mmCIF file of C-alpha atoms in Angstrom:
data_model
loop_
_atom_site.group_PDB
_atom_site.id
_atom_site.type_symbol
_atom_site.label_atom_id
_atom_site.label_comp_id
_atom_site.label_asym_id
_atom_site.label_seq_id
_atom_site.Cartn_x
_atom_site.Cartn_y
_atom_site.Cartn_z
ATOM 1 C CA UNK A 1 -165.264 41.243 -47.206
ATOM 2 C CA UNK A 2 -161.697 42.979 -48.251
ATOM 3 C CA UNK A 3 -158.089 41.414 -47.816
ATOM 4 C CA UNK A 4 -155.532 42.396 -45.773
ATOM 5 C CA UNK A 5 -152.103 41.922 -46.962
ATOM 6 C CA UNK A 6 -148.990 42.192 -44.805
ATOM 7 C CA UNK A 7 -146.029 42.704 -47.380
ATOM 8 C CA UNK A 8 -142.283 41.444 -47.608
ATOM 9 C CA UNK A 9 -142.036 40.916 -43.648
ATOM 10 C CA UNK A 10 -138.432 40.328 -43.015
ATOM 11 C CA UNK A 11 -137.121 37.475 -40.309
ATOM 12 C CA UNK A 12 -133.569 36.045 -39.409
ATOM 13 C CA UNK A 13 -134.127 32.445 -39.026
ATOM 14 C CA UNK A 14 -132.508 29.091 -38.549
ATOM 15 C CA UNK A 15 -134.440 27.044 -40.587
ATOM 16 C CA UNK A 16 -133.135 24.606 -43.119
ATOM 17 C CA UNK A 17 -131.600 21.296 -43.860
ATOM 18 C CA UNK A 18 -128.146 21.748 -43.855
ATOM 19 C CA UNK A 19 -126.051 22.179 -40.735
ATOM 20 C CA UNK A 20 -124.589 25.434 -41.866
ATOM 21 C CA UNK A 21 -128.594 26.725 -42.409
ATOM 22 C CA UNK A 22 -129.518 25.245 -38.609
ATOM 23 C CA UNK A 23 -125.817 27.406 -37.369
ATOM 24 C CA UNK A 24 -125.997 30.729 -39.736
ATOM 25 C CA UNK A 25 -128.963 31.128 -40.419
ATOM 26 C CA UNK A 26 -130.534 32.914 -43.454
ATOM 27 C CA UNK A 27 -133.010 35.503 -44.390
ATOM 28 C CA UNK A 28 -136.968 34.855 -44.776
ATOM 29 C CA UNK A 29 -139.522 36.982 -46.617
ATOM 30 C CA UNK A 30 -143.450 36.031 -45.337
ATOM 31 C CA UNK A 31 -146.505 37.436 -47.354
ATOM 32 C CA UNK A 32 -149.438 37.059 -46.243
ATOM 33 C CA UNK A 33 -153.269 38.166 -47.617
ATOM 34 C CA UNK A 34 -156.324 37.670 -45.037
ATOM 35 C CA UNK A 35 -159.834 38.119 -46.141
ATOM 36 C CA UNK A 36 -161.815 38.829 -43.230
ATOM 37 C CA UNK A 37 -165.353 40.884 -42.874
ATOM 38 C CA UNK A 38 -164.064 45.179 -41.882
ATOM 39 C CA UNK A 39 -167.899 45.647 -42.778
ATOM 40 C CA UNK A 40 -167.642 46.292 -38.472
ATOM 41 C CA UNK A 41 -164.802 47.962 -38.286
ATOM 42 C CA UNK A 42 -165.472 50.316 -40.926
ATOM 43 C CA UNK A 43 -168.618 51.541 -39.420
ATOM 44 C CA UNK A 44 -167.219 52.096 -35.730
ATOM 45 C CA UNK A 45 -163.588 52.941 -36.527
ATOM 46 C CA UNK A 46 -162.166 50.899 -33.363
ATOM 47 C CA UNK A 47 -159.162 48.946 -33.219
ATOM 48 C CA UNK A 48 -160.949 46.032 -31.679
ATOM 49 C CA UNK A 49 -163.836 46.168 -34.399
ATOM 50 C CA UNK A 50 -160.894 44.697 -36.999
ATOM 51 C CA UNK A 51 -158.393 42.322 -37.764
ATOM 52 C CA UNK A 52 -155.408 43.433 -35.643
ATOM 53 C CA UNK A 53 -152.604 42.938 -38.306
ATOM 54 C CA UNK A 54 -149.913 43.999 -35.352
ATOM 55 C CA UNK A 55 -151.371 40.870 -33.566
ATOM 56 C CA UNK A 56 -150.579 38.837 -37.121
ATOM 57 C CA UNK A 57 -147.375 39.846 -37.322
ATOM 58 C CA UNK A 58 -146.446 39.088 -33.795
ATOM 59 C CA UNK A 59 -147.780 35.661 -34.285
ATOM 60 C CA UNK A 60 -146.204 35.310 -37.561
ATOM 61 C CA UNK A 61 -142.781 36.343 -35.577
ATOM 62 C CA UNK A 62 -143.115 34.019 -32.982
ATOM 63 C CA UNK A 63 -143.515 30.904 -35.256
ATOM 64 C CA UNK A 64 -140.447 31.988 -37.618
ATOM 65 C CA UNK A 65 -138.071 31.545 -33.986
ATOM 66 C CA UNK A 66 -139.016 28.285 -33.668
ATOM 67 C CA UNK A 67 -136.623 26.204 -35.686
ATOM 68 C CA UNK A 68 -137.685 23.996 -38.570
ATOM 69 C CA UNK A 69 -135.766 21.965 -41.309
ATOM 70 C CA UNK A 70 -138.049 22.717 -43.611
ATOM 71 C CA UNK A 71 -140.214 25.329 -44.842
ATOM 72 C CA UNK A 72 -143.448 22.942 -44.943
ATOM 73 C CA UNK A 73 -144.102 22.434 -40.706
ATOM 74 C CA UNK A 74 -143.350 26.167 -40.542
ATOM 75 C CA UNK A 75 -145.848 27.049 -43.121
ATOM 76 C CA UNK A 76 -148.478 24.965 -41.619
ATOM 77 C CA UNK A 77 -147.821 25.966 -38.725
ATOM 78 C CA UNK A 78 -148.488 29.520 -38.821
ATOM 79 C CA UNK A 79 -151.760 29.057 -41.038
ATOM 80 C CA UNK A 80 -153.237 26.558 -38.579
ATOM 81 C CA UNK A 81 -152.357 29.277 -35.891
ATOM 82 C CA UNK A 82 -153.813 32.030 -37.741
ATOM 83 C CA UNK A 83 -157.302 30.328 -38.124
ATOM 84 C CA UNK A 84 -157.443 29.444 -34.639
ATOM 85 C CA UNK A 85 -156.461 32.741 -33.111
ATOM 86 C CA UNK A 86 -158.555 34.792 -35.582
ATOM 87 C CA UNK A 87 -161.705 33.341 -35.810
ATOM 88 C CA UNK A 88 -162.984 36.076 -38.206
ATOM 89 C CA UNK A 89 -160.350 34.830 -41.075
ATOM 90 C CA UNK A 90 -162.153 33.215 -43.721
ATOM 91 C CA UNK A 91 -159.548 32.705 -46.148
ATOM 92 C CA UNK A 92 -155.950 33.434 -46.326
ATOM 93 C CA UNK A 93 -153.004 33.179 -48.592
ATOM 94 C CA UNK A 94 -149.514 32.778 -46.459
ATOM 95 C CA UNK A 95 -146.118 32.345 -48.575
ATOM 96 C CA UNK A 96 -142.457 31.772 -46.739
ATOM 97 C CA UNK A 97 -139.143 32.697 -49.169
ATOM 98 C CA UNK A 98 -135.858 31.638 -48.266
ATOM 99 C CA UNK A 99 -133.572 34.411 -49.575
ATOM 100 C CA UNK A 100 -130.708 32.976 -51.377
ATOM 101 C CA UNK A 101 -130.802 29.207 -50.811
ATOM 102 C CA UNK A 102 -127.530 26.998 -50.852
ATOM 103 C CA UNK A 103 -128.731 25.082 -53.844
ATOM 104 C CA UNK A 104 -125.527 25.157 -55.087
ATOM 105 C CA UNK A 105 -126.127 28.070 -58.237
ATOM 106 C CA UNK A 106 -127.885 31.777 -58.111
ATOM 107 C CA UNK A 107 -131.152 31.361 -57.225
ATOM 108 C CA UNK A 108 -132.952 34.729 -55.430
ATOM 109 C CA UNK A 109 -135.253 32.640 -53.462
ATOM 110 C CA UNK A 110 -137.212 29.271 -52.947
ATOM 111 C CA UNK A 111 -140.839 29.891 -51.761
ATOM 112 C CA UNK A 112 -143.691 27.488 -50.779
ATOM 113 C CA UNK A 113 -147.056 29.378 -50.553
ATOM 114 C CA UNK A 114 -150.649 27.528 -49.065
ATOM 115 C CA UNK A 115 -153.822 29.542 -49.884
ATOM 116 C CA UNK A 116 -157.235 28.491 -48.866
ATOM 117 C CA UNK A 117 -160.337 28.184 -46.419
ATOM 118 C CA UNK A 118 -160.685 27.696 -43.056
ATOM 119 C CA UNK A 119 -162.582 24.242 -43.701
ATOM 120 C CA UNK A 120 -160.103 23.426 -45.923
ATOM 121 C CA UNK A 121 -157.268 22.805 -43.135
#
């Protein structure tokens, strides 16, 4: 087994609460770490012997367009997707930041992070 992690991916998004969030929008930052079996992959060095990450992003993408007010649907969301359309995931660690959030003071970012198993969805 070995992790994959996809770093500080960047999205535009409308998600939030407030109207001005839902009109503006804001900037996201997704991490995500996969542990899946490359035992396959490392032996045949083909593309569609491992976990296509490009695929993961593009999913991950797709899910940050559709609009949420709040960060917990959205999170969900993309980790129940990610299960189902990589069935060789067996754990995973997926975190959403909003970059400066209008909480009303300096704060950098608010971020809600799920990590577990498959059988624990």
């Amino acid at each position: 087994m070995a992790f994959i992690h996809l770093h500080d991916m960047e999205f535009y998004a409308y998600h939030g609460h407030f109207k001005e969030e839902q009109e503006v929008g804001n900037y996201f930052l997704v991490n995500v770490s996969i542990e899946t079996d490359i035992s396959k992959a490392a032996k045949t060095d083909k593309l569609e012997d491992a976990l296509d990450y490009q695929k993961v992003y593009k999913l991950i993408d797709e899910e940050m367009k559709i609009k949420s007010y709040l960060i917990e649907p959205l999170l969900m969301r993309i980790v129940q997707r990610l299960f189902h359309d990589f069935p060789s995931i067996e754990y995973l660690s997926l975190s959403i930041a909003k970059v400066n959030p209008p909480l009303g003071g300096k704060v950098n970012k608010v971020s809600l992070q799920w990590q577990g198993k498959r059988n624990q969805l």
